[in-house]
Amino acid sequence: MPEIQDVEISEFVQKYIEPIAGDSPAGSDASNEEEYFKLSMEIPKTSPDYKKCIEFSEIILKQKSKDIKVAAWLSFALFRTEKIKGLKDGLNIILNFLKKYENNLFPENPLHRSKAIQFINTSRFFKLVEKEDINHTNASDIMEAEKNLIQIISECQRLFPDNIPVLKSLKEIISDQAEKAKSLITPSKKEEPVKETIVGEESESKIEVTPSGKIEESQKPQQVTTQTSSTLKEIKLTNEKDAVAQLRQILAFFYENQQPATGDGVKKEKIPENHFVFGLARQLQWSKITRPPDSEKITQIEPPNQVIRGKIKEWFTNSNWDTLIPRIEISFLKANSEFPYWLDAQRYITKALEQKGGIYIQASEDIKIHLAKLLQRIPDLHQLIFKDKQTPFADEETIKWINEEVKSSLSGGKGAESIILPPIMGEDYDPINKEYETACNELPGNFEKNYSEMQRGINSDSRKKGKFLRKLNLANYCIQAKKYELAEVNLNELKALIEEYNISEWETALCTAVWQSLYLVNAKLISEGNGELKTILENRQKELFGKIAKYDGILAIKLQQKINN
């Protein structure tokens, strides 16, 4: 990645990053402060009062706590009030918090800090950025915003190596907008090759990179030169087929080590420093795949070479990631390759990237997401067999990996498709949600034991919110166990509490979670029932849909689509 110059800190941003008065420059945990509570209730609304959000954030960040979650919320509020300039300032505050306060930021748990930054990559945020019109008045601001975001990503990789927040969507959109800005500010010129000669020495060497990626020299250099940039020869593309072939060559170039060849004359392959190449390769190769014809699951696709399959397994067993990763990717990128169908290779490379860590964690997540999308389109692809009648597209270990890790990647994590996730309530309530997820993972076993333990947890919790959350988790646990009548009883009790104490005015997320679960339960009971009960439940569904839509219209639409499907 090219070096990015530090962005100038405005007086507005400087006031936010000044230390908190007192013994601790980063202040203290503000999650129990009144302003924090009000802000956390305001920001999830469909149409928040952004001026209030900025007001609450200012009090917290300047006087009480350097909280990265609040900074992320502030960046959204600034963007909604001041457009691209606000986006630039908000990202600059986040960047300087990360640089200046590092691991002293709040929340104290690094995983929670990482997740807090993830907020700026939500569709609610980046889709609005995408809609912004870029013109001469805001061109410099979006370019500064891009610099801020690039540095934020770099700081996240440094501070959260084990849990790097994925900011890919926002990064792509801001980069696209910045490109528009650059075209407004700088007229396009035909790029010329630039060479820098070491002072006092001359060279007659001219070096160009051909479309095939080979380095050619027109003359042997008489003295040493330093090549600062190289240019691809002008390529004339006459059709999409040529363009795809060229794109395939460009992606393969990332795996070629441009250092001089070793004594045997062979250049070593390498792992790209740019993790986005892995996702692009899968978009290129998998976008054209259709379900191959089969006879009793046996297709006419030849399996990958047996020797290379054996070598890949050997490299994987020996943790030889630097050889395994480029070999799989180069084979995957070839035209008419069988590797796009051999899903075992995707497991091998994903596990290898996870072991490499750092920026490659994001690359592994990209691969899983693209594979999940492919399997959405061709649901039984992993059940097919190659032409030799004995090599499956996916072996048992890969099928297990697909079910446990890949299919859940589109919904945000392990178990996200199979388990109804509880609302995020803060660190104090995380143990309750972990108990719930553990119980769900044990199903269909231990239902009575876990149900009794969860009931005892409700009775022993002295916190009203704790009791409420435990009751909701108990109801959702019944849904997972297909005990719908039992779930309905618990959910109706919670619904009555919401109405009696008007809880929806200050605990929107918690109440929406109750209505969502009850909506799903009623839909199941309607599908199994008839007569008068069915009519009653259908009327209740209309009421629930209205409540959900009031606070989260997107969720209401998704629920309706899920029921219809």
XYZ file of C-alpha atoms in Angstrom:
565
model
C 0.000 0.000 0.000
C 1.446 3.417 -0.878
C 2.346 5.674 2.003
C -0.538 7.903 2.984
C 0.282 11.352 4.284
C -1.222 12.290 7.624
C -4.424 14.253 7.263
C -4.451 17.715 8.780
C -6.370 17.865 12.056
C -8.931 20.657 12.074
C -9.699 22.756 15.148
C -13.096 21.028 15.318
C -11.524 17.546 15.470
C -8.742 18.671 17.828
C -11.278 19.530 20.535
C -12.556 15.943 20.489
C -9.152 14.302 20.751
C -7.860 16.450 23.627
C -7.348 14.330 26.789
C -10.075 14.117 29.408
C -9.338 16.206 32.502
C -8.197 14.096 35.450
C -5.892 11.177 36.116
C -6.801 9.165 33.013
C -6.430 10.921 29.617
C -8.965 8.491 28.106
C -11.434 9.079 30.950
C -13.548 6.239 32.303
C -16.268 3.870 31.146
C -19.271 6.011 30.208
C -21.728 3.208 29.449
C -23.658 3.969 32.645
C -23.804 7.726 32.029
C -27.152 9.345 31.257
C -25.890 10.806 27.956
C -24.661 7.393 26.836
C -28.040 5.841 27.597
C -29.896 8.570 25.691
C -27.498 8.312 22.743
C -27.790 4.506 22.582
C -31.582 4.884 22.469
C -31.551 7.644 19.842
C -29.070 6.315 17.268
C -30.968 3.067 16.365
C -34.164 4.976 15.510
C -35.299 5.055 11.905
C -35.024 8.865 11.938
C -32.801 9.894 14.842
C -32.438 13.470 16.030
C -28.868 13.837 14.765
C -28.300 17.158 16.535
C -29.092 15.463 19.840
C -26.759 12.600 18.913
C -23.945 15.096 18.318
C -24.752 16.901 21.569
C -24.658 13.674 23.642
C -21.500 12.486 21.863
C -19.746 15.794 22.484
C -20.409 15.646 26.234
C -19.151 12.052 26.460
C -16.072 12.344 24.239
C -14.868 15.731 25.509
C -15.692 15.397 29.199
C -16.106 11.745 30.202
C -14.694 9.019 27.979
C -12.755 8.328 24.796
C -15.242 5.691 23.690
C -14.761 4.383 20.145
C -18.380 3.237 19.908
C -19.554 6.786 20.631
C -17.021 8.095 18.101
C -18.479 5.753 15.456
C -22.002 6.945 16.248
C -20.787 10.549 16.117
C -19.256 10.013 12.664
C -22.644 8.875 11.359
C -24.442 11.836 12.939
C -21.880 14.293 11.542
C -22.266 12.774 8.076
C -26.063 13.051 8.237
C -25.895 16.716 9.245
C -22.871 17.981 7.287
C -22.677 15.461 4.428
C -19.172 14.687 3.081
C -17.457 17.258 5.319
C -19.040 15.600 8.357
C -17.934 12.192 7.079
C -14.350 13.466 6.791
C -14.389 14.924 10.320
C -16.035 11.848 11.836
C -13.498 9.462 10.317
C -10.675 11.767 11.380
C -11.890 11.634 14.998
C -11.953 7.816 14.889
C -8.480 7.712 13.319
C -6.924 10.018 15.899
C -8.592 8.150 18.765
C -6.976 4.928 17.505
C -3.594 6.590 17.033
C -3.490 8.552 20.278
C -5.294 6.358 22.808
C -4.775 2.902 21.271
C -5.698 0.172 23.792
C -6.752 2.709 26.438
C -9.936 3.428 24.503
C -13.332 2.284 25.700
C -15.036 -0.193 25.687
C -12.267 -1.944 27.634
C -12.773 -5.276 25.835
C -10.779 -5.159 22.535
C -13.351 -7.376 20.804
C -16.086 -4.874 21.661
C -13.923 -1.999 20.405
C -13.418 -3.819 17.118
C -17.161 -4.486 16.773
C -17.901 -0.836 17.562
C -15.802 0.313 14.599
C -17.689 -2.185 12.418
C -20.723 0.138 12.764
C -19.340 2.447 10.064
C -19.467 -0.465 7.585
C -23.206 -1.086 8.015
C -25.428 -0.691 4.952
C -27.315 2.038 6.789
C -24.117 4.098 6.612
C -22.336 3.191 3.371
C -25.433 3.204 1.137
C -26.052 6.834 2.068
C -22.418 7.692 1.300
C -22.857 6.019 -2.087
C -25.826 8.283 -2.891
C -23.903 11.507 -2.209
C -23.247 13.675 -5.257
C -19.540 14.481 -5.642
C -18.783 17.922 -7.050
C -16.152 20.652 -6.842
C -17.411 21.827 -3.438
C -16.860 18.501 -1.665
C -14.214 16.814 -3.837
C -11.310 17.579 -1.499
C -13.348 16.419 1.531
C -14.099 12.965 0.075
C -10.434 12.550 -0.849
C -9.475 13.405 2.739
C -12.132 10.968 3.981
C -10.531 8.230 1.878
C -7.116 8.942 3.423
C -8.678 8.788 6.883
C -10.348 5.446 6.194
C -7.205 3.867 4.732
C -5.323 4.812 7.883
C -8.183 3.578 10.102
C -7.941 0.175 8.406
C -4.187 0.155 8.963
C -4.589 1.070 12.645
C -7.242 -1.631 13.104
C -4.891 -4.236 11.670
C -2.281 -3.110 14.189
C -4.546 -2.859 17.240
C -6.948 -5.756 16.566
C -4.861 -8.415 14.776
C -7.158 -11.211 15.960
C -10.468 -9.430 15.287
C -9.930 -6.957 12.451
C -13.186 -5.094 11.703
C -14.318 -5.616 8.112
C -14.679 -2.193 6.469
C -14.669 -3.431 2.879
C -18.022 -2.023 1.714
C -17.418 1.487 3.023
C -13.843 1.406 1.685
C -14.991 0.482 -1.836
C -17.684 3.158 -1.919
C -15.489 5.941 -0.539
C -12.717 4.954 -2.969
C -15.181 5.133 -5.883
C -16.383 8.544 -4.734
C -12.777 9.722 -4.298
C -11.985 8.635 -7.872
C -14.835 10.831 -9.099
C -13.377 13.690 -7.075
C -9.904 13.193 -8.535
C -11.305 13.317 -12.056
C -12.913 16.669 -11.228
C -9.759 18.163 -9.736
C -7.117 16.679 -12.056
C -7.705 16.493 -15.826
C -6.890 13.028 -17.139
C -3.518 12.760 -18.851
C -1.889 9.873 -20.604
C 0.400 8.331 -18.010
C 4.083 8.372 -18.883
C 6.630 5.925 -17.515
C 8.838 7.524 -14.860
C 12.393 6.505 -14.072
C 14.622 7.776 -11.346
C 18.358 7.543 -11.940
C 20.690 7.434 -8.977
C 22.598 10.717 -8.722
C 25.961 10.594 -10.494
C 25.102 7.527 -12.568
C 23.534 7.091 -15.978
C 21.561 4.303 -17.522
C 20.400 3.474 -21.014
C 18.073 0.763 -19.762
C 14.394 0.859 -20.539
C 12.245 -1.602 -18.601
C 8.603 -2.367 -19.320
C 6.145 -4.876 -17.928
C 4.382 -6.695 -20.748
C 0.713 -7.745 -20.504
C 1.911 -11.261 -19.657
C 3.689 -9.920 -16.595
C 7.230 -10.577 -17.946
C 9.936 -7.978 -17.565
C 11.713 -7.014 -20.794
C 14.798 -4.849 -21.276
C 15.542 -3.026 -24.516
C 19.191 -2.655 -23.580
C 21.437 -3.932 -20.812
C 22.021 -1.242 -18.178
C 25.517 0.180 -17.940
C 24.958 1.446 -14.403
C 22.508 0.664 -11.577
C 19.137 2.424 -11.755
C 16.183 2.595 -9.406
C 12.879 1.951 -11.149
C 10.139 3.982 -9.468
C 7.282 2.916 -11.699
C 6.559 0.688 -14.618
C 3.811 0.839 -17.212
C 1.805 -1.802 -18.941
C 1.949 -1.636 -22.707
C -1.211 -0.201 -24.144
C -3.685 -3.031 -24.550
C -6.351 -2.945 -27.232
C -9.409 -4.855 -26.091
C -11.980 -5.659 -28.734
C -14.398 -7.809 -26.733
C -15.291 -8.975 -23.222
C -13.468 -12.273 -23.687
C -10.181 -10.401 -24.149
C -10.936 -8.258 -21.105
C -11.619 -11.308 -18.915
C -8.405 -12.975 -20.078
C -6.468 -9.807 -19.281
C -8.106 -9.546 -15.840
C -7.143 -13.153 -15.153
C -3.507 -12.332 -16.025
C -3.536 -9.245 -13.825
C -4.809 -11.202 -10.818
C -2.209 -13.935 -11.385
C 0.466 -11.216 -11.440
C -0.134 -10.593 -7.709
C 1.226 -14.070 -6.949
C 4.429 -13.650 -8.961
C 7.487 -12.597 -7.002
C 9.071 -9.749 -8.967
C 12.441 -10.252 -7.278
C 15.242 -11.736 -9.434
C 15.077 -15.489 -9.992
C 16.985 -17.845 -7.719
C 19.995 -19.898 -8.869
C 17.739 -22.424 -10.581
C 16.317 -19.649 -12.777
C 12.812 -20.009 -11.350
C 10.994 -17.112 -9.713
C 9.417 -17.859 -6.360
C 5.676 -17.364 -5.966
C 4.386 -15.155 -3.198
C 1.284 -14.279 -1.200
C -0.214 -10.904 -2.254
C 0.001 -7.998 0.159
C -3.428 -6.861 -1.090
C -6.084 -9.113 0.382
C -8.833 -7.945 -2.013
C -7.391 -10.132 -4.815
C -8.877 -13.277 -3.256
C -12.430 -11.938 -3.467
C -11.960 -10.617 -7.008
C -10.703 -14.009 -8.170
C -13.860 -15.685 -6.919
C -16.118 -13.087 -8.490
C -14.326 -13.690 -11.786
C -14.351 -17.503 -11.699
C -17.592 -18.310 -9.885
C -19.824 -15.729 -11.587
C -19.898 -17.874 -14.762
C -20.446 -21.230 -13.032
C -23.743 -23.015 -13.602
C -24.838 -26.309 -12.114
C -23.166 -29.056 -14.159
C -25.411 -31.855 -15.492
C -25.121 -35.072 -13.511
C -26.234 -38.678 -13.384
C -26.726 -39.808 -9.792
C -24.546 -36.874 -8.635
C -21.683 -37.825 -11.010
C -20.736 -34.983 -13.379
C -18.616 -34.863 -16.551
C -16.066 -32.506 -14.987
C -12.573 -33.934 -14.692
C -11.075 -33.806 -11.180
C -7.971 -31.687 -10.517
C -4.698 -33.515 -11.115
C -4.213 -36.214 -8.479
C -0.563 -35.284 -7.908
C -1.306 -31.614 -7.234
C -4.205 -32.605 -4.948
C -1.790 -34.769 -2.999
C 0.812 -31.995 -2.802
C -1.771 -29.499 -1.552
C -2.818 -31.873 1.238
C 0.856 -32.367 2.101
C 1.510 -28.606 2.244
C -1.594 -28.173 4.386
C -0.544 -30.924 6.807
C 2.947 -29.406 7.081
C 1.603 -25.834 7.514
C 3.483 -24.728 4.381
C 1.171 -21.767 3.827
C 3.558 -19.696 1.665
C 3.567 -22.450 -0.959
C -0.020 -23.637 -0.607
C -1.741 -20.252 -0.954
C -0.230 -19.060 -4.276
C -0.380 -22.564 -5.813
C -4.102 -22.905 -5.124
C -4.874 -19.383 -6.324
C -2.856 -19.634 -9.547
C -4.556 -22.965 -10.345
C -7.945 -21.487 -9.437
C -7.461 -18.534 -11.819
C -6.605 -20.553 -14.933
C -9.119 -20.600 -17.763
C -11.162 -23.829 -17.831
C -9.704 -24.845 -14.455
C -11.371 -27.590 -12.401
C -10.366 -25.818 -9.167
C -13.497 -23.642 -8.978
C -15.467 -26.894 -8.495
C -13.021 -28.508 -6.041
C -14.338 -27.009 -2.807
C -11.757 -28.780 -0.628
C -9.261 -26.231 -1.976
C -11.405 -23.417 -0.554
C -11.242 -24.992 2.904
C -7.479 -25.449 2.646
C -6.794 -21.879 1.568
C -9.228 -20.333 4.057
C -7.634 -22.203 6.950
C -4.179 -21.236 5.658
C -5.114 -17.546 5.479
C -6.548 -17.703 8.997
C -3.240 -19.126 10.197
C -1.357 -16.294 8.468
C -3.531 -13.857 10.432
C -3.515 -10.069 10.173
C -4.999 -8.711 6.954
C -5.459 -12.246 5.644
C -8.297 -12.861 8.118
C -10.389 -10.524 5.975
C -9.345 -12.423 2.845
C -10.534 -15.690 4.419
C -13.879 -14.077 5.285
C -14.217 -12.818 1.694
C -13.711 -16.352 0.378
C -16.359 -17.771 2.724
C -18.845 -15.069 1.754
C -18.357 -15.671 -1.984
C -18.635 -19.437 -1.479
C -21.823 -18.973 0.549
C -23.302 -16.915 -2.295
C -22.308 -19.605 -4.803
C -24.031 -22.270 -2.688
C -27.112 -20.082 -2.396
C -27.259 -20.118 -6.191
C -26.361 -23.827 -6.562
C -27.447 -25.363 -3.216
C -26.281 -28.937 -3.908
C -22.960 -28.097 -5.589
C -20.973 -29.527 -2.673
C -22.807 -32.857 -3.025
C -21.669 -33.525 -6.605
C -18.840 -35.830 -7.750
C -16.169 -35.481 -10.448
C -16.106 -37.618 -13.599
C -13.807 -40.248 -12.047
C -16.811 -41.304 -9.874
C -14.745 -41.221 -6.689
C -13.548 -37.646 -6.094
C -16.268 -35.485 -4.500
C -16.483 -31.746 -5.030
C -16.335 -31.564 -1.220
C -15.143 -34.270 1.162
C -16.742 -34.890 4.574
C -14.437 -32.422 6.329
C -15.261 -29.717 3.786
C -19.016 -30.354 4.036
C -18.766 -29.993 7.818
C -16.827 -26.737 7.358
C -19.429 -25.445 4.887
C -22.283 -26.171 7.295
C -20.544 -24.736 10.363
C -18.683 -21.710 8.965
C -19.513 -20.892 5.351
C -23.311 -20.856 5.317
C -23.424 -18.580 8.359
C -20.978 -16.031 6.902
C -23.670 -14.087 5.027
C -25.612 -13.541 8.269
C -22.736 -12.287 10.352
C -21.155 -15.244 12.121
C -21.281 -18.752 13.452
C -24.770 -20.041 14.021
C -26.394 -16.859 12.736
C -28.696 -18.767 10.367
C -29.740 -21.444 12.842
C -29.955 -19.492 16.102
C -32.153 -16.444 16.699
C -29.574 -13.981 17.957
C -30.408 -12.053 21.137
C -30.206 -8.242 21.069
C -26.872 -6.637 21.977
C -27.273 -5.260 25.499
C -23.697 -4.509 26.532
C -20.871 -6.334 28.238
C -22.773 -6.920 31.505
C -25.320 -9.070 29.688
C -22.956 -11.029 27.434
C -22.780 -14.041 29.837
C -26.580 -14.435 29.572
C -26.407 -14.583 25.785
C -23.480 -17.007 25.862
C -25.486 -19.368 28.106
C -28.343 -19.180 25.606
C -26.143 -19.918 22.583
C -24.495 -22.837 24.397
C -27.897 -24.326 25.187
C -29.020 -23.916 21.552
C -25.903 -25.654 20.278
C -26.696 -28.683 22.470
C -30.139 -29.184 20.904
C -31.899 -31.527 20.481
C -30.168 -32.844 23.606
C -30.476 -31.562 27.187
C -33.668 -29.575 26.551
C -35.275 -30.171 29.958
C -31.998 -29.642 31.825
C -31.182 -26.375 30.051
C -34.780 -25.127 30.238
C -34.773 -25.614 34.028
C -31.405 -23.884 34.394
C -32.574 -20.925 32.306
C -35.712 -20.611 34.450
C -33.586 -20.609 37.608
C -31.470 -17.882 36.023
C -34.576 -15.716 35.595
C -35.535 -16.120 39.253
C -32.034 -15.420 40.576
C -31.247 -12.337 38.440
C -31.880 -9.187 40.499
C -31.741 -6.863 37.455
C -35.025 -6.084 35.717
C -33.366 -5.910 32.316
C -31.501 -9.124 33.090
C -34.751 -10.938 33.912
C -36.356 -9.612 30.730
C -33.445 -10.712 28.526
C -33.320 -14.159 30.152
C -37.072 -14.564 29.562
C -36.626 -13.611 25.895
C -33.744 -16.060 25.508
C -35.844 -18.793 27.121
C -38.618 -18.155 24.580
C -36.158 -18.208 21.682
C -34.656 -21.418 23.066
C -38.128 -22.966 22.854
C -38.378 -21.820 19.228
C -35.058 -23.490 18.417
C -36.342 -26.666 20.098
C -39.602 -26.410 18.073
C -41.656 -26.010 21.271
C -43.750 -23.247 19.744
C -46.656 -23.273 22.215
C -44.227 -22.931 25.117
C -42.412 -20.103 23.329
C -45.722 -18.320 22.733
C -46.555 -18.332 26.460
C -43.242 -16.694 27.394
C -43.365 -14.167 24.557
C -46.925 -13.084 25.337
C -45.853 -12.436 28.947
C -43.057 -10.193 27.678
C -45.405 -8.438 25.253
C -47.756 -7.665 28.146
C -44.871 -6.201 30.181
C -43.859 -3.989 27.250
C -47.374 -2.583 26.991
C -47.888 -2.199 30.755
C -44.686 -0.229 31.370
C -44.361 1.392 27.920
C -40.882 -0.145 27.611
C -40.715 0.429 23.848
C -40.024 4.132 24.405
C -36.624 3.453 25.990
C -35.674 -0.144 25.066
C -36.451 -0.238 21.355
C -34.059 -3.032 20.377
C -35.183 -5.318 23.191
C -38.867 -4.834 22.419
C -38.375 -5.289 18.679
C -36.626 -8.594 19.411
C -39.686 -9.776 21.384
C -42.113 -8.790 18.622
C -39.903 -10.442 16.003
C -39.841 -13.779 17.847
C -43.580 -13.673 18.518
C -44.214 -12.896 14.840
C -42.226 -16.002 13.836
C -44.005 -18.196 16.402
C -47.447 -17.002 15.320
C -46.570 -17.686 11.684
C -45.643 -21.259 12.588
C -48.829 -21.775 14.601
C -50.921 -20.301 11.767
C -49.386 -22.745 9.290
C -50.327 -25.656 11.554
C -53.702 -24.396 12.824
C -57.151 -23.741 11.434
C -60.492 -22.179 12.241
C -61.007 -19.470 14.840
C -57.488 -19.682 16.345
C -55.951 -19.092 12.934
C -58.067 -15.954 12.428
C -57.098 -14.595 15.863
C -53.407 -15.150 15.205
C -53.601 -13.532 11.760
C -55.075 -10.393 13.349
C -52.290 -10.388 15.953
C -49.741 -10.622 13.150
C -50.989 -7.369 11.640
C -50.550 -5.634 14.992
C -47.045 -7.065 15.475
C -45.991 -6.130 11.943
C -47.056 -2.538 12.616
C -45.026 -2.386 15.833
C -41.906 -3.820 14.189
C -42.225 -1.553 11.138
C -42.490 1.528 13.369
C -39.009 0.974 14.798
C -37.289 -1.131 12.122
C -38.935 -1.100 8.707
C -36.217 -3.184 7.046
C -36.603 -5.956 9.630
C -40.373 -5.943 9.093
C -39.934 -6.400 5.342
C -37.394 -9.193 5.816
C -39.681 -11.014 8.249
C -42.574 -10.759 5.828
C -40.413 -12.111 2.999
C -39.197 -14.967 5.199
C -42.764 -15.971 6.066
C -43.885 -15.734 2.426
C -41.001 -17.935 1.322
